[in-house]
Coordinates of C-alpha atoms in Angstrom, one line a residue:
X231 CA -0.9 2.8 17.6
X232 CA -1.0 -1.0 16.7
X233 CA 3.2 -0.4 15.7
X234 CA 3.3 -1.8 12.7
X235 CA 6.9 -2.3 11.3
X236 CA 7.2 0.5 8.2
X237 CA 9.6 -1.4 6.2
X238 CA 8.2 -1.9 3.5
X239 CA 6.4 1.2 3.2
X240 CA 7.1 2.9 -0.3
X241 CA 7.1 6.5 -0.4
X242 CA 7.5 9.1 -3.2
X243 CA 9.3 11.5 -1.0
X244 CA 12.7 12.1 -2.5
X245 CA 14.5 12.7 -5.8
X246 CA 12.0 11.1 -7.9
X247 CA 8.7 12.8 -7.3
X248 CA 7.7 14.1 -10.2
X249 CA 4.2 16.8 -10.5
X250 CA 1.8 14.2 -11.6
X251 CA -2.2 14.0 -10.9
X252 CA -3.6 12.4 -7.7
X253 CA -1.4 9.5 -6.9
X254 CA -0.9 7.7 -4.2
X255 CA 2.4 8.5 -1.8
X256 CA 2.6 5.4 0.1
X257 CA 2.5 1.7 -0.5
X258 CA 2.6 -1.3 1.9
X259 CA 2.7 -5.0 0.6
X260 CA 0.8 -5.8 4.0
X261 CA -2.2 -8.1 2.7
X262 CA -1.4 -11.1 1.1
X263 CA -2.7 -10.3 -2.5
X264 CA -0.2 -7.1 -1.6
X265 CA 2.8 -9.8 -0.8
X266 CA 2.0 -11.6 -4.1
X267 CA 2.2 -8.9 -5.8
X268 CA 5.2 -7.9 -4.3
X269 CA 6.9 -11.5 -5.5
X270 CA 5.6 -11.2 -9.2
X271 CA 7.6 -7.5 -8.7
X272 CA 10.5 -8.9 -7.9
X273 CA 10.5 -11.7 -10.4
X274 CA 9.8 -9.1 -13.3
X275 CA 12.1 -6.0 -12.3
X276 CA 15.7 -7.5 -12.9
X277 CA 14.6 -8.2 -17.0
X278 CA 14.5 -5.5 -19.5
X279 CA 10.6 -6.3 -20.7
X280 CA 8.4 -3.7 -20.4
X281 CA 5.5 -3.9 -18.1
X282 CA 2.1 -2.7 -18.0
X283 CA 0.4 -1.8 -14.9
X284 CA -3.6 -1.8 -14.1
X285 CA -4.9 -0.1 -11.0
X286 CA -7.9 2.6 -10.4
X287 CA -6.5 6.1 -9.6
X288 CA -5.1 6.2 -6.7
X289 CA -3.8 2.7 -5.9
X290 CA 0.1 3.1 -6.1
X291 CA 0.7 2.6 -9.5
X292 CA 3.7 4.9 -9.7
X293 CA 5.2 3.6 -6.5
X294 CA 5.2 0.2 -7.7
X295 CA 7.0 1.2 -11.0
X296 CA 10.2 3.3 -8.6
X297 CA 9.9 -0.4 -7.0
X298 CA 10.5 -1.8 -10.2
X299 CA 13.3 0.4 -11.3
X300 CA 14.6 0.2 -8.1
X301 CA 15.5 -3.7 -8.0
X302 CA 15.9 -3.2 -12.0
X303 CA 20.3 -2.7 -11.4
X304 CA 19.5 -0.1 -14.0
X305 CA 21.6 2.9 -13.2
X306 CA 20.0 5.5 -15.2
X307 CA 17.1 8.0 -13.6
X308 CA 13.6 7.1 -12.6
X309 CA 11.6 10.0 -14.7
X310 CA 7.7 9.8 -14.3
X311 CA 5.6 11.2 -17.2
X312 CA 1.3 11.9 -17.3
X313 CA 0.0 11.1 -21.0
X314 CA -3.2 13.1 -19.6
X315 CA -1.1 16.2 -18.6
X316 CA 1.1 16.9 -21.6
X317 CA -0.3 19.5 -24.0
X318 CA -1.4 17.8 -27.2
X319 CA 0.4 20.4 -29.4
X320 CA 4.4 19.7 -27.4
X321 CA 3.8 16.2 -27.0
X322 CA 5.7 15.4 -29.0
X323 CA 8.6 17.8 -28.0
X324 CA 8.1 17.0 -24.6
X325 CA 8.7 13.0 -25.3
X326 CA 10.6 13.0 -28.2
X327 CA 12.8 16.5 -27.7
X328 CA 13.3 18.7 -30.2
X329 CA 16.2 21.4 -31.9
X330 CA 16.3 25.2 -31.6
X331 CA 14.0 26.8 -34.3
X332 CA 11.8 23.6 -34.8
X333 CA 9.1 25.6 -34.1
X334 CA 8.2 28.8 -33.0
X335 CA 9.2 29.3 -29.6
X336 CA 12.4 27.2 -29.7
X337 CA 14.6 29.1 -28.5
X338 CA 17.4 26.0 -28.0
X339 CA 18.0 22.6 -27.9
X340 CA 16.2 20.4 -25.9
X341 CA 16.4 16.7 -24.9
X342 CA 12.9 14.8 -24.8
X343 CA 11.7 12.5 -21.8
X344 CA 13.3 9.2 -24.0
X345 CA 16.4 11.0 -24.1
X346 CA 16.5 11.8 -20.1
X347 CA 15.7 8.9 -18.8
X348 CA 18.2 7.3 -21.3
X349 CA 19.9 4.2 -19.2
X350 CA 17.0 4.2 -16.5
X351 CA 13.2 3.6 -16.8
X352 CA 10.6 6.1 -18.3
X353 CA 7.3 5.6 -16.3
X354 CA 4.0 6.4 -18.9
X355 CA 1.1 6.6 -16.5
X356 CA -2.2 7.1 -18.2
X357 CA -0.7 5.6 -21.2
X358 CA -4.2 5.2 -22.7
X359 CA -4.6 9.4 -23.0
X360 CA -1.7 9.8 -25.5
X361 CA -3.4 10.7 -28.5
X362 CA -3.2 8.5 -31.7
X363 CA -0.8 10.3 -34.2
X364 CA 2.1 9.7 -30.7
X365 CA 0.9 6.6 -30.2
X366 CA 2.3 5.6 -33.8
X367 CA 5.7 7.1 -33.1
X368 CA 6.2 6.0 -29.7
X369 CA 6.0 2.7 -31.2
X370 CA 8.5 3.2 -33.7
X371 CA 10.7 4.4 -30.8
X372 CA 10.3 1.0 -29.0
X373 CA 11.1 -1.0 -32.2
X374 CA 13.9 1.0 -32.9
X375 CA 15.4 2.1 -29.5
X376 CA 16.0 5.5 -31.4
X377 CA 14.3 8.9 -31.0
X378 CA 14.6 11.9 -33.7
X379 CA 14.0 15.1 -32.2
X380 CA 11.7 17.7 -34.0
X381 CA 13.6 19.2 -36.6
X382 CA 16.6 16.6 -36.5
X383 CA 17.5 14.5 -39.1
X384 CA 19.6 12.3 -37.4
X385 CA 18.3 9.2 -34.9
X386 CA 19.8 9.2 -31.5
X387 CA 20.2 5.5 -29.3
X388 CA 18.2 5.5 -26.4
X389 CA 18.2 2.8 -23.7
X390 CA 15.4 3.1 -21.8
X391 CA 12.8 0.3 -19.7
X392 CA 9.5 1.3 -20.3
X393 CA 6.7 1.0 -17.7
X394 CA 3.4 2.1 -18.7
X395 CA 0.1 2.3 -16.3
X396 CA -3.8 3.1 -17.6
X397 CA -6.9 3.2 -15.1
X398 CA -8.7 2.2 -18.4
X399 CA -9.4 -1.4 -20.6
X400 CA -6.9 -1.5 -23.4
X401 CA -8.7 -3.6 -25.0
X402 CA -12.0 -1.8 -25.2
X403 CA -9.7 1.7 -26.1
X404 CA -8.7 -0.7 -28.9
X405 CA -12.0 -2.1 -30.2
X406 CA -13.4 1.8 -29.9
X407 CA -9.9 2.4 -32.1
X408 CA -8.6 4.9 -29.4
X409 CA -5.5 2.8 -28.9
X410 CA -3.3 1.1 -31.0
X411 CA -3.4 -2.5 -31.0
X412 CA 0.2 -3.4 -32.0
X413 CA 1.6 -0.6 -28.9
X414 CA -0.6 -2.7 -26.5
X415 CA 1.4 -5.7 -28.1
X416 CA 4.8 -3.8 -27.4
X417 CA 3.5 -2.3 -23.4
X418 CA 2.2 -5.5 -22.9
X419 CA 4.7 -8.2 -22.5
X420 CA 4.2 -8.3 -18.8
X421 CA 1.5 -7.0 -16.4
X422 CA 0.9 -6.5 -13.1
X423 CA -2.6 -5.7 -11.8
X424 CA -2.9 -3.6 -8.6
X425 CA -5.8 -3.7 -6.6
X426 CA -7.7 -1.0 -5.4
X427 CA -7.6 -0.7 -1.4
X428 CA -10.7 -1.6 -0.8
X429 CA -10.0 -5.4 -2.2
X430 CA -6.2 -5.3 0.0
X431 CA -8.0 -4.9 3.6
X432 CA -4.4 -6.1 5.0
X433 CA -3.1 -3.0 3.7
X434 CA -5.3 -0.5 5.3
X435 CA -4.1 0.1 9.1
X436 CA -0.7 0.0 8.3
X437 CA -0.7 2.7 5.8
X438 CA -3.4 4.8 7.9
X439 CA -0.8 4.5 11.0
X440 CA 1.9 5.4 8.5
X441 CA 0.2 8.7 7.4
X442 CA -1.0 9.3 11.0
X443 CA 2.5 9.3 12.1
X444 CA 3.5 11.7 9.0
X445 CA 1.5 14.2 9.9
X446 CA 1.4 14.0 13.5
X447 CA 5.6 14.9 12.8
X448 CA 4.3 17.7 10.9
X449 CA 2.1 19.2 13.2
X450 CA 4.8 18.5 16.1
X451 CA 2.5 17.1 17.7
X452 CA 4.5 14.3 20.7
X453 CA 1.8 12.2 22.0
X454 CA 1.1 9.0 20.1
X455 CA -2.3 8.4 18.7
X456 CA -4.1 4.9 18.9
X457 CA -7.0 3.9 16.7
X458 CA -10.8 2.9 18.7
X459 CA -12.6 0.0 17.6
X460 CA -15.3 1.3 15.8
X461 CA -12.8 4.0 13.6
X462 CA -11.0 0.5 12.8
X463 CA -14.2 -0.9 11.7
X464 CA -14.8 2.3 10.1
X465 CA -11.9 2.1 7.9
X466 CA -12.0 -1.5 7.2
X467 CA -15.5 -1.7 5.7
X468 CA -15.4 1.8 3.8
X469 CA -15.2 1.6 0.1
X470 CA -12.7 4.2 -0.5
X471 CA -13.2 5.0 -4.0
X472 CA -9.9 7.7 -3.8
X473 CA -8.0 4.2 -2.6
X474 CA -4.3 5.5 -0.7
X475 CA -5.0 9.2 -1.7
X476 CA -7.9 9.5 0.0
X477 CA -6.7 7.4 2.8
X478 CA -4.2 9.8 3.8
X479 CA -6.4 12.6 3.6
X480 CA -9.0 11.1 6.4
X481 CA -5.5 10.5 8.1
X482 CA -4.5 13.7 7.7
X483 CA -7.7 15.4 9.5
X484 CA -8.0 12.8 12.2
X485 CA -4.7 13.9 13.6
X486 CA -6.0 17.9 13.3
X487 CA -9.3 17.3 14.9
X488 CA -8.7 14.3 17.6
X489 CA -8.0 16.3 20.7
X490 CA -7.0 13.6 22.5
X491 CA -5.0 10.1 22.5
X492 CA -7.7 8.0 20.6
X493 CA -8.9 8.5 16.9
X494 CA -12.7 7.7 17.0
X495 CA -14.9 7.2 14.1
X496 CA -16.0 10.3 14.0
X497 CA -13.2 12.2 13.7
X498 CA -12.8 10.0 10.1
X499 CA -14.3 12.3 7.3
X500 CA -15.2 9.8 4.7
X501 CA -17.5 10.3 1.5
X502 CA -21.0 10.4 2.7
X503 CA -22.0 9.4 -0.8
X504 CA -19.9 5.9 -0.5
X505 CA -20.1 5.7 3.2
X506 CA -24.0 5.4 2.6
X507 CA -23.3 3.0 -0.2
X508 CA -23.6 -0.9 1.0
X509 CA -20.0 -2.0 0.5
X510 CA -21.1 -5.7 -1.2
X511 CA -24.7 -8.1 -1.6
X512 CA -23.2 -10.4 0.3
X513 CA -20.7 -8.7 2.5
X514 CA -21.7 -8.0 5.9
X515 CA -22.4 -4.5 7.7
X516 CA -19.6 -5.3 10.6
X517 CA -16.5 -7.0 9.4
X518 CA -15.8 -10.9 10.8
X519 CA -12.7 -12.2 13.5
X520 CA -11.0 -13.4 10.0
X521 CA -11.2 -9.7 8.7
X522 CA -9.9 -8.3 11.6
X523 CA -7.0 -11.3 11.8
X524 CA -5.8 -10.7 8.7
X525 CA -5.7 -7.1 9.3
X526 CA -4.0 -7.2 12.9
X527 CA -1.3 -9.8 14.6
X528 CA -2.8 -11.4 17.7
X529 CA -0.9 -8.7 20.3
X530 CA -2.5 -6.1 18.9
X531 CA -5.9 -7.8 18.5
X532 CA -5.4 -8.6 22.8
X533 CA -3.8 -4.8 23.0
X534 CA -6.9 -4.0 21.4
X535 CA -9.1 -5.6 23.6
X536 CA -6.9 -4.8 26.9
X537 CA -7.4 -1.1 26.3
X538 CA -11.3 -2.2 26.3
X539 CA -11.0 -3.7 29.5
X540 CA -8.7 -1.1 31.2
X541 CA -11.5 1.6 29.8
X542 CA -14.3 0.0 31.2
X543 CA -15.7 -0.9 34.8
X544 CA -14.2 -4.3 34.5
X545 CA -10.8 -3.0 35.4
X546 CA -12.2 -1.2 38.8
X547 CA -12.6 -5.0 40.0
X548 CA -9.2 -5.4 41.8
X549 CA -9.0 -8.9 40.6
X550 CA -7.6 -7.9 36.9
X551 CA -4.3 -9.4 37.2
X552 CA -5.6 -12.6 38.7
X553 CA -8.3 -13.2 35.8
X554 CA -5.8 -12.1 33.4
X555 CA -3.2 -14.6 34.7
X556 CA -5.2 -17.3 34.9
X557 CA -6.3 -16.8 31.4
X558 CA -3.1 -16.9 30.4
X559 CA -1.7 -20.1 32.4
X560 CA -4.7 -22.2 31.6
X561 CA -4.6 -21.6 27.9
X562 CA -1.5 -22.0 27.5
X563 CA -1.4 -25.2 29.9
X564 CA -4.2 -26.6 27.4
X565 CA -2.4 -26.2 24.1
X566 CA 0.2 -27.8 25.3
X567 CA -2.3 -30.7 26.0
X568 CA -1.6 -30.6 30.2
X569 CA 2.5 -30.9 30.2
X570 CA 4.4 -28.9 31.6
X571 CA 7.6 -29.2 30.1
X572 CA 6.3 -27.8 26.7
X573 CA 3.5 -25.0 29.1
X574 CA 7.2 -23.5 30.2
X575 CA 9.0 -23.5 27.0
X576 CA 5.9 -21.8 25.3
X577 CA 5.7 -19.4 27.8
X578 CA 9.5 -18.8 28.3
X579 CA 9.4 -19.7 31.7
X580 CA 10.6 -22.3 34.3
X581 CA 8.7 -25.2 35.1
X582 CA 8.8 -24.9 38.7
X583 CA 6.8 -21.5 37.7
X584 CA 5.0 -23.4 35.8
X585 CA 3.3 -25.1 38.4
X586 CA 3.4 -22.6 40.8
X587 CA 1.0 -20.4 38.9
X588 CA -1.0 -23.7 38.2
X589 CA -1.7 -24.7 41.6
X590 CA -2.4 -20.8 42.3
X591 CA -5.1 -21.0 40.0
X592 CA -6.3 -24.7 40.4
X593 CA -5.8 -26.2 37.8
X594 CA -3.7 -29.0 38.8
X595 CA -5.2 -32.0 40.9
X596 CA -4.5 -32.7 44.6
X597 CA -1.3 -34.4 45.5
X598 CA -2.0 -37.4 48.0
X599 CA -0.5 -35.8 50.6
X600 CA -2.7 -32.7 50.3
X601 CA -5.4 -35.1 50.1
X602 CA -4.5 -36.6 53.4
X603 CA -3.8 -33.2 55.0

């Protein structure tokens, strides 16, 4: 594996997963349109506004709002609700709560999502779904900072931060009058737009080495599993319309069907549909040295290239070592413009190595005494 430090991988393991559609269970802030996302985050999270986040299916939306609550200092739970997935007729029970014998089947008293998550954040995702006739109450909620359960009479204080998420335009559910224009108003005070995965390359190998890992653990399987060049390539230039979920599903079967140490490109079951599809007009078919750069440090991009060597017939040579030492004295020597103070401080080495291994390989002129001898 290319070992890249796990950090900052966002998970939904833990007390907070909630039983919400296909979502995304890890998020890296890898790629820098990932990092600057990550700064707006934390610039946002510490104020009470409520926020609004954009992002296909799929993308992390719901990890980036535990993020959020997270840094937040609010002390109250994280609860995580699907507009799409509540039935249309307990909607409003379900969000709002309601008392026993408010309608038939209410057996007792229950508290509403508002009401639970009261002192933490209440996560909306696929805000755009909630029918109309909620959509008029749940702003009345916000205004207020009140609920009224079905069949109560009396308002009870909530204190809640709201973050909402849609795959969807707003704006378009609002000119189609699907979506109320005065709750975008309220949702909307800040945003945060999360790119799909194929527009964060950065972020690709480290969460496919992330999930590789998981589910090599779950297997029990002990031998570590590196990535070939082409599955690399593979991955970088797919389109992955099922962005993080999908990614760790193509993880997932990689580590059942690779028999041996190194994932190959076909052992990566993408979408033959998309796989077919040309990724971008002006994109090309192989991605470029800057692709792979931003994707990998430079030790992985020579431990890369090393395991090439050491798989090929260059290797059987018996002069590896010296090529590869040379290589290494002579480029260094040259960036440091010939001196070789700076060559040894570079390298971390003395200077009477220094110029050991510089004569070894030649690249220091004669002295006049070896001239005369």
């Amino acid at each position: 594996m290319n070992n890249f430090a796990f950090t900052n991988v966002f998970t939904l393991e833990g007390e907070h997963t909630q039983p919400l559609t296909v979502r995304a269970k890890a998020l890296v802030f890898h790629d820098p349109a990932s990092q600057s996302l990550l700064k707006l985050i934390e610039r946002l999270a510490p104020s009470d506004a409520p926020i609004l986040i954009r992002g296909e299916t799929g993308t992390g939306k719901e990890l980036v709002a535990q993020h959020i609550h997270r840094l937040s200092g609010r002390k109250g739970p994280f609860l995580a609700v699907n507009c799409g997935a509540i039935n249309e007729q307990l909607a409003e029970s379900e969000l709002f709560g309601h008392e026993a014998g408010a309608f038939t089947g209410a057996i007792k008293q229950r508290k509403g999502w508002f009401e639970a998550a009261h002192g933490g954040t209440l996560f909306l995702d696929e805000i755009g779904d909630l029918p109309l006739c909620l959509q008029v109450k749940l702003l009345r909620v916000l205004q207020e900072k009140e609920v009224t359960r079905l069949g109560a009479r009396q308002a009870i204080p909530v204190d809640i931060r709201l973050v909402t998420a849609t795959n969807i335009d707003l704006e378009q559910a609002v000119q189609a009058e699907q979506f109320r224009q005065d709750l975008l108003f309220r949702i909307n005070i800040a945003q945060l737009e999360l790119k799909p995965l194929r527009e964060r390359k950065g972020d690709i190998l480290p969460l496919f080495e992330y999930f590789v890992q998981r589910y090599l653990a779950k297997v029990r399987r002990s031998d570590k599993l590196q990535i070939s060049a082409s599955a690399i390539q593979q991955l970088l230039t797919y389109l992955w319309p099922g962005n993080i979920r999908e990614l760790e599903n193509i993880a997932h079967y990689a580590v059942l069907v690779t028999e041996g140490t190194l994932i190959q490109a076909e052992h990566l079951k993408f979408n033959q549909i998309f796989k077919n599809m040309e990724y971008c007009s002006a994109q090309p078919a192989t991605h470029t040295d800057d692709e792979i750069n931003t994707a990998l440090s430079p030790y992985q991009i020579i431990e890369s290239q090393l395991k090439r060597i050491y798989a090929s017939s260059q290797s059987s040579s018996g002069d590896l070592w010296n090529t590869l030492e040379s290589m290494i004295i002579a480029t260094a020597y040259s960036s440091s413009f010939s001196n070789q103070v700076k060559t040894s401080e570079l390298l971390g080495i003395s200077r009477n190595v220094v110029r050991t291994l510089l004569k070894r390989h030649h690249l220091l002129p004669p002295s006049i005494k070896e001239i005369a001898e």
